[in-house]
Each structure stands twice: as C-alpha cells, then as structure tokens.
XYZ file of C-alpha atoms in Angstrom:
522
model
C 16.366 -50.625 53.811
C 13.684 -52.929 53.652
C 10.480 -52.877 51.184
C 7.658 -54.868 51.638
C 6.239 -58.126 50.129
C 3.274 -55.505 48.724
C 5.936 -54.406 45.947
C 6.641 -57.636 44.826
C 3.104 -58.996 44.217
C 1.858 -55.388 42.581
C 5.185 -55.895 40.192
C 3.567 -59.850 39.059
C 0.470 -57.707 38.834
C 1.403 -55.302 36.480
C 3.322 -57.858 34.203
C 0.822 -60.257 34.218
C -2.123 -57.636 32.786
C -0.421 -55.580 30.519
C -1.032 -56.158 26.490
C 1.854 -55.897 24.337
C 3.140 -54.442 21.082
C 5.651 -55.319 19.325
C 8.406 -52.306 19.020
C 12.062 -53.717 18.656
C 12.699 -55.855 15.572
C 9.592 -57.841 14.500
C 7.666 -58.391 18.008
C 11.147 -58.246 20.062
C 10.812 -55.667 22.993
C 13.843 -53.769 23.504
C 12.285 -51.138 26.175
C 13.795 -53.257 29.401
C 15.031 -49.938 30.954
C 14.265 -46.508 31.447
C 17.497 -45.200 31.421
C 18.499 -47.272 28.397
C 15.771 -45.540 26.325
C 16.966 -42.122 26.676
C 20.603 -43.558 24.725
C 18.124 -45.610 22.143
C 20.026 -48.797 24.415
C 23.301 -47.987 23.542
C 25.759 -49.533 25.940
C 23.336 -51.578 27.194
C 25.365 -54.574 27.809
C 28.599 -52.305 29.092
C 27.250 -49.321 30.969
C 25.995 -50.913 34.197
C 24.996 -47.832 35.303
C 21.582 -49.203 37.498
C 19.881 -52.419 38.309
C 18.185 -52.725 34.838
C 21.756 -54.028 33.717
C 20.762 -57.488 34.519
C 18.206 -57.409 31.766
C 20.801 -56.344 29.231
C 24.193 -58.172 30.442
C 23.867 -59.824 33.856
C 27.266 -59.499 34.911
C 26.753 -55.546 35.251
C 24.737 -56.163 38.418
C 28.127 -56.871 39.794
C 29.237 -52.993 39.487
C 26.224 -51.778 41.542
C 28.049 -51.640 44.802
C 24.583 -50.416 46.330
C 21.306 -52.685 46.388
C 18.642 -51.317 44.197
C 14.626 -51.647 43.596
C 13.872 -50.198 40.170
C 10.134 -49.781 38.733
C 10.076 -48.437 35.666
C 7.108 -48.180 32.913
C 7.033 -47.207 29.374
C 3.846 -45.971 27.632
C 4.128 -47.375 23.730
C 2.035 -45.221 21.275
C 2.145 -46.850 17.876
C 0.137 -46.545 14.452
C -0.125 -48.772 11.638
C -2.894 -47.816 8.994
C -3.394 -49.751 6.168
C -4.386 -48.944 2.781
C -5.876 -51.435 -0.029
C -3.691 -51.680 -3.391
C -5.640 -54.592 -5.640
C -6.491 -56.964 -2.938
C -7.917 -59.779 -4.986
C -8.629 -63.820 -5.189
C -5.947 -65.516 -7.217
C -7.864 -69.100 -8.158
C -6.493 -69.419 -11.530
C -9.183 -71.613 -13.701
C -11.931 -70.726 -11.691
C -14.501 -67.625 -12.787
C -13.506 -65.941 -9.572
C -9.984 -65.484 -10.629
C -8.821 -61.681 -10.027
C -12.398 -60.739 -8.024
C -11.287 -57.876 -5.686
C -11.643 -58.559 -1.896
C -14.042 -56.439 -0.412
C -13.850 -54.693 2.838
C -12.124 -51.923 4.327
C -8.456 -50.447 5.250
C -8.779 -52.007 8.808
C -8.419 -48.990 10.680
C -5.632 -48.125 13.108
C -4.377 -52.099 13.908
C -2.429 -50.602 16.770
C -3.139 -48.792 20.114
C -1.366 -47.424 23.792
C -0.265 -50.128 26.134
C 1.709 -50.015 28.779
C 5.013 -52.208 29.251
C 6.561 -52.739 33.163
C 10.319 -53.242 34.194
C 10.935 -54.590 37.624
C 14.519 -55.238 38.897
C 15.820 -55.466 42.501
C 19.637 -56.412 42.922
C 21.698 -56.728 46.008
C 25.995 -56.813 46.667
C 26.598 -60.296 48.819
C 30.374 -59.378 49.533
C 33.017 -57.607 48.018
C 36.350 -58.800 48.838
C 39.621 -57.941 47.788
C 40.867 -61.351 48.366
C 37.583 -63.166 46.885
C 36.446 -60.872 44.945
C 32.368 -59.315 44.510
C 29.195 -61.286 44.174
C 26.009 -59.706 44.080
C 22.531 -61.202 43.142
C 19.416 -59.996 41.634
C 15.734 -60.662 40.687
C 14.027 -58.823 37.182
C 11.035 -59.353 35.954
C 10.352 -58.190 32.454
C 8.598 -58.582 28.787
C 11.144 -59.421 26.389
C 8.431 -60.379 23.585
C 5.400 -58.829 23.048
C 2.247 -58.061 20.092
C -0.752 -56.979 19.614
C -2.730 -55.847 16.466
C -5.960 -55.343 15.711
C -7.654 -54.920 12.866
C -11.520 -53.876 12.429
C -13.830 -56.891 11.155
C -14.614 -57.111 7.848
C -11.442 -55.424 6.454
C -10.264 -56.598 3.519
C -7.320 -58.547 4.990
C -9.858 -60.261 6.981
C -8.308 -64.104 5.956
C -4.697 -62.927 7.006
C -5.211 -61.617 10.673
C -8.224 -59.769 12.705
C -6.322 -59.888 16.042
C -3.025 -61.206 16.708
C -1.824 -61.113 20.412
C 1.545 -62.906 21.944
C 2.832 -61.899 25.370
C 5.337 -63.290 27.253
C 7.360 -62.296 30.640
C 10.618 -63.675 32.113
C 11.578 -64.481 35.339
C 15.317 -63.973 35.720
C 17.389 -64.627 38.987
C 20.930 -63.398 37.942
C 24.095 -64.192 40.239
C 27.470 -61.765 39.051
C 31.023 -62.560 40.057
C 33.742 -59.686 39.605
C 37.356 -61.233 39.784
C 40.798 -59.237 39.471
C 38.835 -56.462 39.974
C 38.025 -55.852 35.789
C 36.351 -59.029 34.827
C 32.587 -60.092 35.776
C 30.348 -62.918 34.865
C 27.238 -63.301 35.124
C 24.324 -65.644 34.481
C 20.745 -65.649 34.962
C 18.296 -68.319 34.692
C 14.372 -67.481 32.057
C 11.859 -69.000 33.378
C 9.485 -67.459 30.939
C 5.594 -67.911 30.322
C 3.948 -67.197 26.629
C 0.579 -66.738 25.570
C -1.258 -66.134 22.478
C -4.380 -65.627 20.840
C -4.981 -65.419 16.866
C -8.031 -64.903 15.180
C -8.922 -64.542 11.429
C -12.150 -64.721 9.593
C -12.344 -67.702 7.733
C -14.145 -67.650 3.801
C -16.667 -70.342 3.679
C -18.321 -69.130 0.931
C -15.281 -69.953 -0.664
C -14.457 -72.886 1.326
C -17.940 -74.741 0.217
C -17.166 -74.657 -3.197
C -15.234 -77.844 -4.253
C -18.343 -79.861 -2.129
C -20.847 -77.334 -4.342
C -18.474 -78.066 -7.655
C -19.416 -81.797 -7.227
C -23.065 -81.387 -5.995
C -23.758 -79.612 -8.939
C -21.379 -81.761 -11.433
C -23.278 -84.962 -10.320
C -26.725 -83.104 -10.436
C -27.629 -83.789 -14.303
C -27.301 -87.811 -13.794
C -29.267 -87.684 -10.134
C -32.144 -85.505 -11.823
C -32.056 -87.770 -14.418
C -32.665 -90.740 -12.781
C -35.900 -88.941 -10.675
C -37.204 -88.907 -14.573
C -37.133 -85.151 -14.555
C -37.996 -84.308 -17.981
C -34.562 -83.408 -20.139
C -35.851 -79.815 -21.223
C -36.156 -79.012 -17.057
C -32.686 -80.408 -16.427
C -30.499 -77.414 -17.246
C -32.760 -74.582 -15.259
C -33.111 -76.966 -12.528
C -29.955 -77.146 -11.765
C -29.156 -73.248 -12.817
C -32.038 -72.116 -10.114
C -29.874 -74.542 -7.689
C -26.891 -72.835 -8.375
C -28.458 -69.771 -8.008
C -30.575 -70.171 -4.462
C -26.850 -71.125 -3.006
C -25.489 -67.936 -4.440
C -28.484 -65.975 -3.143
C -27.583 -67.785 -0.077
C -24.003 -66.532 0.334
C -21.808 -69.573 -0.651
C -19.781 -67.548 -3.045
C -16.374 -66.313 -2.402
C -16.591 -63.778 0.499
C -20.331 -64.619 0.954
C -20.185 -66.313 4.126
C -17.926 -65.497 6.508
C -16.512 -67.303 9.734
C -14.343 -66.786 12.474
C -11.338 -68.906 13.639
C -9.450 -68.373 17.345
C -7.010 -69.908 18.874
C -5.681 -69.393 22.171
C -2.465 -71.382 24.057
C -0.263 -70.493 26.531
C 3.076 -72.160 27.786
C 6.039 -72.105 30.376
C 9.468 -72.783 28.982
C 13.284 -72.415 30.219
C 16.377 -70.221 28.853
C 19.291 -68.427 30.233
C 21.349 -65.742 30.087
C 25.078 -65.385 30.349
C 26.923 -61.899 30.342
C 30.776 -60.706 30.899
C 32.333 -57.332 31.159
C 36.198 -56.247 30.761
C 36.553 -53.106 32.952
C 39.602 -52.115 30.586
C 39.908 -48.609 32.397
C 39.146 -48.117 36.157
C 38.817 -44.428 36.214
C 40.757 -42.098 38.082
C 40.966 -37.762 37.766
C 44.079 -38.173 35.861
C 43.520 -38.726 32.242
C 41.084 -37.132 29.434
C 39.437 -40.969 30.110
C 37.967 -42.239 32.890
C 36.178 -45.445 33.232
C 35.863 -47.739 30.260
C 34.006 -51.346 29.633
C 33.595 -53.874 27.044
C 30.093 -55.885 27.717
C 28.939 -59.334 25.515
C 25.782 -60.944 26.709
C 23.592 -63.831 25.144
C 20.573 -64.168 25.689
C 19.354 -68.126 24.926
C 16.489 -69.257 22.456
C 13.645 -70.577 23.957
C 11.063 -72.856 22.385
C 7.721 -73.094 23.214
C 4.625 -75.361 22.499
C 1.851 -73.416 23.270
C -1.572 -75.661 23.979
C -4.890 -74.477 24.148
C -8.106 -74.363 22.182
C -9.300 -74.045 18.822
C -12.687 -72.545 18.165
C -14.760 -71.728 14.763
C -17.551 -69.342 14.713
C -20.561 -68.573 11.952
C -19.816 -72.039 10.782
C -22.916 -72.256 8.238
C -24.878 -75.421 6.972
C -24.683 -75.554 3.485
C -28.536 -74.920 2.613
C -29.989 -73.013 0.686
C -34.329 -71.722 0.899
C -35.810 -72.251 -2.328
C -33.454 -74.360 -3.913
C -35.039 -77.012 -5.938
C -32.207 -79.760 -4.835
C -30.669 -79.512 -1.806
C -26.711 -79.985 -0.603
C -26.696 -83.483 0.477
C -24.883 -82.930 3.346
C -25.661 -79.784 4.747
C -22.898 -80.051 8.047
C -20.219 -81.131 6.025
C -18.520 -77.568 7.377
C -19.644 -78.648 10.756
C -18.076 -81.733 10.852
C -14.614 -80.545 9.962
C -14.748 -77.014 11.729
C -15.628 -77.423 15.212
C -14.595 -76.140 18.509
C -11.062 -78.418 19.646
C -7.797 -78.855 21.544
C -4.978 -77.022 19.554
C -1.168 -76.856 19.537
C 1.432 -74.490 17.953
C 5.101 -74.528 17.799
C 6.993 -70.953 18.657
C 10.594 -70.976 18.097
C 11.549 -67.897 19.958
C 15.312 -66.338 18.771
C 18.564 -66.173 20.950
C 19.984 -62.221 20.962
C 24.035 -61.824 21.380
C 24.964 -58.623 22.348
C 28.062 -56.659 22.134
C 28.771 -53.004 23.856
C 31.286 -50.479 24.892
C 31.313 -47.552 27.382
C 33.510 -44.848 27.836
C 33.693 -41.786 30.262
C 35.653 -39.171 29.171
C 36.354 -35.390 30.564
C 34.507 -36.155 33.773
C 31.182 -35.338 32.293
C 30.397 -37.275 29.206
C 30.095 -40.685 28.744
C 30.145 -42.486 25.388
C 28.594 -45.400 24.453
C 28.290 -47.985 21.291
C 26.106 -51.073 20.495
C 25.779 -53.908 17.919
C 22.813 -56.921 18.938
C 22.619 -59.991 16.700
C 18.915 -61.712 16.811
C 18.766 -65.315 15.833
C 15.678 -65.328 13.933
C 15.717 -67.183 11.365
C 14.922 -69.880 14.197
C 11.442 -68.960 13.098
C 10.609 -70.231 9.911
C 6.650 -71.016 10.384
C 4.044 -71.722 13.025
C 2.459 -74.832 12.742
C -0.995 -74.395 14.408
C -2.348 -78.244 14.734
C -6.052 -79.337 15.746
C -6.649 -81.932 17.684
C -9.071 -83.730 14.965
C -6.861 -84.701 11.918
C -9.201 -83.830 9.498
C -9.165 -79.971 10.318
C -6.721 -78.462 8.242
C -3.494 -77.279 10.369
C -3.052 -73.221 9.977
C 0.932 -72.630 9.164
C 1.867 -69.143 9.527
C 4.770 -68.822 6.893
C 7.398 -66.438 8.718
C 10.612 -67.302 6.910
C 12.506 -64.878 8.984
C 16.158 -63.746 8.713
C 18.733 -63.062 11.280
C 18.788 -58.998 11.986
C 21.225 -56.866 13.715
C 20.342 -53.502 15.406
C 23.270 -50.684 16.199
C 23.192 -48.161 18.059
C 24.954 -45.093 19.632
C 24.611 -42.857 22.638
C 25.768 -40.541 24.873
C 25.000 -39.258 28.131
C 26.546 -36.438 29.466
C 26.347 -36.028 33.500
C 25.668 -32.017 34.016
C 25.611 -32.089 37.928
C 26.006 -34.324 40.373
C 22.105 -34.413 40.295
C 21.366 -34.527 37.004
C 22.665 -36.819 34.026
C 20.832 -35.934 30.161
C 21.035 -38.491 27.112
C 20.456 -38.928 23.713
C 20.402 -41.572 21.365
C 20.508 -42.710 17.863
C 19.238 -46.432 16.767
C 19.106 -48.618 13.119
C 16.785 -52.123 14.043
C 16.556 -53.935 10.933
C 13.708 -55.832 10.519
C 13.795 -59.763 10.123
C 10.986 -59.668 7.260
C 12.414 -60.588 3.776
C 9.820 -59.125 1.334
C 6.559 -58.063 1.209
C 5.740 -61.231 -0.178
C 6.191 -62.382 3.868
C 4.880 -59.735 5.224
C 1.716 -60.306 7.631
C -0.911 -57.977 8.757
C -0.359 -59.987 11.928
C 3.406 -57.806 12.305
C 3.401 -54.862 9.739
C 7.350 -54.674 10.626
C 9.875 -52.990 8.457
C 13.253 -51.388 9.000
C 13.145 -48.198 11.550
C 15.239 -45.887 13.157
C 15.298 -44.742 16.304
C 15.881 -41.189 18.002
C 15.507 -41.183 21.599
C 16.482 -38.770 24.839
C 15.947 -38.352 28.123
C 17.508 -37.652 31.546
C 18.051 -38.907 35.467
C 17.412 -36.854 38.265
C 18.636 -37.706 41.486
C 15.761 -36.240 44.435
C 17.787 -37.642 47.354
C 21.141 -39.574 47.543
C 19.293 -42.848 47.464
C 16.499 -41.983 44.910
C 17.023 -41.650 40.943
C 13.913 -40.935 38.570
C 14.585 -41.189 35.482
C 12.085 -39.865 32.269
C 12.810 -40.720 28.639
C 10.989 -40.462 25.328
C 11.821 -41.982 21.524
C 10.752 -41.584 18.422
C 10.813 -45.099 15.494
C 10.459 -43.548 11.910
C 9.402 -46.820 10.576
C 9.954 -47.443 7.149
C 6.572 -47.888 4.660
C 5.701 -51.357 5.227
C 4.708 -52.955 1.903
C 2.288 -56.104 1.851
C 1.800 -58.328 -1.479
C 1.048 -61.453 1.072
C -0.844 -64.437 -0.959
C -2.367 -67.472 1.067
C -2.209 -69.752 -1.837
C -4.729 -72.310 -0.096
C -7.172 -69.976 -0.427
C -6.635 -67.444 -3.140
C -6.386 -64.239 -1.063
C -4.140 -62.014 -2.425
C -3.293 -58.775 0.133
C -1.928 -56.092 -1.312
C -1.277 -53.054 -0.117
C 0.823 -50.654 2.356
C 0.871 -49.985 5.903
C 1.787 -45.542 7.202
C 3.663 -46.622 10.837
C 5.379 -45.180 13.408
C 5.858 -45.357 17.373
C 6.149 -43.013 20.233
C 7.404 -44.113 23.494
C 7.097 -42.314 26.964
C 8.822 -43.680 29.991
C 9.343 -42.732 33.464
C 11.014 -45.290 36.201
C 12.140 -45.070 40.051
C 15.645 -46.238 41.599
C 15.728 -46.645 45.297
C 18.946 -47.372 46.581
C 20.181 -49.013 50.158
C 23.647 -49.738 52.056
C 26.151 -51.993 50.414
C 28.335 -55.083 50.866
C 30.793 -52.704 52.371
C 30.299 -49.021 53.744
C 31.264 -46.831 51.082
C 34.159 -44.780 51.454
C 33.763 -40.727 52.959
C 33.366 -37.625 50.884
C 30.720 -37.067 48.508
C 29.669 -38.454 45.567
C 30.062 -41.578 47.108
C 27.322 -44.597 48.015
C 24.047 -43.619 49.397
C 25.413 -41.325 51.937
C 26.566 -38.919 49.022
C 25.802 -39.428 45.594
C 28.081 -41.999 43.637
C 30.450 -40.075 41.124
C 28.223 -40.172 37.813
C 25.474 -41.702 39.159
C-alpha cells in the first residue's frame, strides 16, 4: 500500500504549528501514543503493540511484522489558577521593605492545545537464518510549555508568558536475533524554541541612580547658592515630582522578551527480551521485558532580546532634574541573546504479559535525568545588561505506572490505567509561575477498534489530579517575593488512526493473522 508524499508534509505541518503544554513531569510530554494513553503508558517500552513503539523503545518496531502509518492527536485541557498569599517586596533597609505587590491572580495561565504523533514503520526481512530488521520514521513532541498569565498580575516579575516547544525527528532501525532479543536505535534530530517574557520593575530598578541623585543634591544646590532654608523642600518637591512620576517600586513598568530557537542531536537506544513466545497452551501467553534510553540533549538557543516601556528618568515639574535621563536606555535595549537548555535523558524500564487469551498486563518504572537542569543562563549580547538566570535546581524524578488491557473481540481491545509522575520541583521556594508543576496522578482509559483488517482507531481519555502547587518564589535581585498557590489539573482527549500494509513475509492462513485477517490481539 502506498500513501502519498501529501501525508508526510501535512504531518511537518501539524508539528511545526502546534503550542505546547507541559503535562508529564515538569514540561516533559509523555502523550507519544494514543494507545499508550488509555494504560496511563504502562508497558510502553515492552508492549510493542503498534508503530508508536518506536517513540517509547525502538526495538519494538521490530515485532510489527506489518508496515504501519499511525496519526494520532491528543487534545490537552489543563487549568492552573493562581491565588495571591502576601506577595510582597523583600528590600530589607529600604522603606519599601514588606510593600505588598499589587496586581491580580493572573487568571487561568493555561489553555487547549493540540499535540500530534506521527509514526510510519516498515519490516525489511525476516529471516530465520538472519533474523528481522524493520525500519521506521516518527515524528513527535517530546518537550513542550506554555503558560500565560494576564498582564499586570501580581507575579508579573516572575513570568507573563513562558513558551518552549520542541519536536524530534527519529529514524529508528530494529534488529530481532534468536527470535526473543531486539535492538534498536534511533537517531533525535530535534529543533527547540522558546519565548519568555516578564514585566520588568523600573520604578524599582531607577532607584539606586535616584538614591544618589538625590544624596548628592544638597552639595550641587549648594553650590548654585540656593539659599540653605530652600535646600531641604527643594530637594523634597524633587523627590516627590519623580514619585508623582512613577519611579517608585511597581510605578513603572516594562516588558522584557526573549525569543531563540535551536537544532541539536540525541539518540535513542531500546532492547526487548521476548521471555515467552505465546502459544494456546498455558494460563500465559506472550511475555516481554523492554529498557529504552532516551539521550540528553543540550541546546543553545540564540535569538533576540527586546525591552519594552523602557522610560527616561524625568520627571514634569521637578525643580532638579535626573542628570541622565536614558541611563535605563542605555543598558535596556533591544539585542542578540543566548540561553543554555540542558534538556534530561529518560531510561525506561517495562514488562508485558498476556495471560488467559484476553488480558494483557502491563508494568512501568521511567527515570528522568533532571537534575541536568540546574538554571538557565539567559545572556545579552551587551555586557552591561544584566544576564536573566532562571534558578531551576531540579531533581531526578521517576514516574510508575500500571495497566491493563483486556482484548474483548477480535475487534475490539479496552484499557485502563493508573499513573504516579513525580515532579522534579524541590520546594516551593523553586517553584516558578513559568511551570506551576507538582506531583500528580494519573487515571486514564480508552479502547482500539479495528474497522477493517488493516485499519485500527484508537480513542483514549485521562484524567492528572495534580497536587496543590505551592509558590513562596523570591527573586532576591529584585525584592519580589511570590507567594501564593496554584488549583491545577489536566484533561486529555485523544483519538489516532493505524493503517496497516503487507509484510516482509506473507503472513501465515487462518484468521487473526496479518492484514488479511486480523493479527491475534491486535
């Protein structure tokens, strides 16, 4: 069966316009498969049961004995509100120490997107002598955000919009040998993009210059021969136009964004142990270990840094003006920018098991590597504006999960699932507006129904009960204190399509078997 060149190019399409959120641990994205989602991705790097395997363990693609197109798409629903607990500057010494931070809850940060799976595999020989190779092609989001937060909210400073969104390329080769143990490896080419933006407090930022404007003021008025008596409200009305005049903490607000995209290079390696072959003799049937790793990838994103609503510090009526009114302006300007994202490697560990014919249970344990990502260093291309370092301080997580399917007809195949993804976030004291992540857990079901012998569709929907996210996030720079709690949870739809041609070899007569009868829990 052939499909045409139109498939391939509306699959780039769809990958390359759809925003992200962030729904597996911190701003992984676990929903790679349809099918997976309706067992909350248990098994996912044993069960091999369609081409979306080469996402999860590319040595399943080796099992597929058919070739296969799979388009799959999964509709993410998620909310994060946020509500204000004592938001306040922290400038110890100052007289604005313990000022609340004005503005509002933010709204909803999150919204619906829309996240595509593409994966097209293909048997090259299988060979008693030689063994099986097959090949395959996916194309898929393995990291994704997006939050947005209303302007003027009072977490403002920490994050207005946050957006990161990669995709992967992966050609996969598999090799089965012995006829129970398959490798695989597949090759990331993978492009990331992102855009931050946060309001930046230059009513706050302009006081040090004010501090010494107004410090030196008494000897410069003094020297004009202002009379000694007109001194002090001289320099009080001064102080008092550039108040009038916004340049007090959270009087004068900016906006920062920076955008930067890169291509980078990982990999993928993947084995399964077929440790039972099946067989209508036994209470088991078919049985597989699965281990995949999925590389690190580091990327250095370049792009542009640009400041908006920087002001001149002026102020009308003053009786002395600021010296140098574009001291802001010289410092925050529109610029190259660079920032350093240390994405995590993911080793994977799963089992499978088929048992009375109709059931098949499955188990999962996946290790992310992040405490790869420590900080983002966001660095402008003129020294003298100050670099932005997002402190992440992650920890490694692990996520486990169980599932089982059970395969009602030789049409129809229903699942459920059952997930823990602990988040990588030590403490509220980390915390970011930019990922209100916490612990969650996962309940998920779903089923596959087969129209013809060589079409699946498969629907699935999950539920993350997302534990309260807690925020007590200080930018000690600046003095913003964020304090508060984020009410989350996600809802995911998804719905994909398997098409499935001839083989390596013709499959053997009788039903249930290859596309000419269905394949025996398929």
């Amino acid at each position: 069966m052939r499909y045409p060149n139109q498939i391939l190019r509306v699959s780039w399409l769809v990958v390359l316009l759809c925003p992200l959120v962030a729904e597996g641990g911190s701003f992984s994205l676990n929903e790679q498969s349809v099918s997976g989602l309706g067992t909350a991705y248990a098994g996912g790097a044993a069960q091999a049961g369609d081409a979306s395997t080469l996402y999860f363990n590319p040595a399943g693609i080796v099992l597929l004995d058919q070739g296969e197109l799979q388009l799959g798409a999964q509709l993410i629903i998620p909310r994060a509100t946020f509500s204000n607990q004592d938001s306040r500057y922290v400038l110890p010494g100052t007289p604005f120490d313990g000022l609340p931070l004005t503005g509002g809850n933010g709204g909803d940060a999150s919204g619906p997107h829309v996240i595509p799976n593409f994966y097209l595999t293909q048997p090259v020989f299988r060979n008693t002598r030689y063994g099986d190779l097959s090949v395959g092609l996916g194309v898929s989001v393995p990291f994704g955000l997006e939050t947005d937060h209303e302007p003027g909210w009072v977490g403002r400073y920490q994050a207005l919009r946050t957006k990161l969104t990669t995709f992967d390329i992966q050609p996969t080769v598999a090799y089965r040998f012995l006829d129970r143990i398959s490798l695989g490896a597949g090759l990331d080419i993978q492009r990331a993009s992102a855009r931050l933006t946060q309001s930046i407090d230059f009513g706050l930022a302009a006081q040090p210059l004010l501090g010494a404007f107004y410090a030196g003021l008494p000897a410069a008025l003094a020297a004009q021969n202002v009379p000694p008596p007109l001194i002090g409200p001289t320099i009080a009305a001064t102080q008092q136009a550039y108040a009038n005049a916004g340049f007090l903490p959270g009087g004068r607000d900016g906006v920062a964004e920076v955008t930067g995209d890169d291509w980078s290079l990982g990999f993928t390696l993947g084995a399964l142990l077929e440790y039972r072959k099946g067989g209508d003799d036994s209470f088991f049937q078919e049985g597989r270990f699965g281990v995949s790793y999925r590389s690190g990838i580091d990327h250095t994103l370049t792009g542009r840094g640009e400041f908006r609503g920087v002001p001149l510090i002026t102020a009308p009526g003053a009786p002395v003006q600021f010296p140098v009114p574009g001291a802001l302006q010289g410092v925050f300007f529109n610029q190259n920018a660079s920032a350093q994202l240390d994405l995590p490697d993911i080793l994977h560990f799963s089992i499978y098991q088929r048992f009375a014919h109709q059931f098949g249970l499955m188990g999962d344990i996946a290790w992310t590597h992040w405490s790869r990502l420590q900080t983002v260093p966001i660095v402008f291309e003129n020294p003298g504006t100050p670099a932005n370092v997002l402190d992440i301080n992650y920890d490694d997580a692990l996520r486990y999960s169980i599932g089982l399917e059970w395969y009602a007809t030789q049409r129809l195949a229903w699942r459920i699932g059952f997930a823990y993804d602990e988040t990588p976030i030590q403490g509220p004291v980390f915390r970011t507006p930019r990922i209100p992540d916490n612990n969650r857990y996962f309940l998920s079901t779903g089923f596959k129904w087969s129209v013809t012998h060589c079409m699946d569709i498969d629907l699935a929907y999950a539920h993350l009960f997302v534990a309260q996210p807690n925020v007590d996030l200080l930018l000690g720079a600046q003095g913003h204190l964020l304090r508060g709690n984020y009410d989350a949870s996600v809802a995911i739809v998804s719905a994909s399509t398997t098409l499935r041609w001839g083989g390596a070899r013709a499959p053997p007569p009788g039903p249930g078997k290859g596309c000419s009868g269905l394949r025996e829990g398929a």
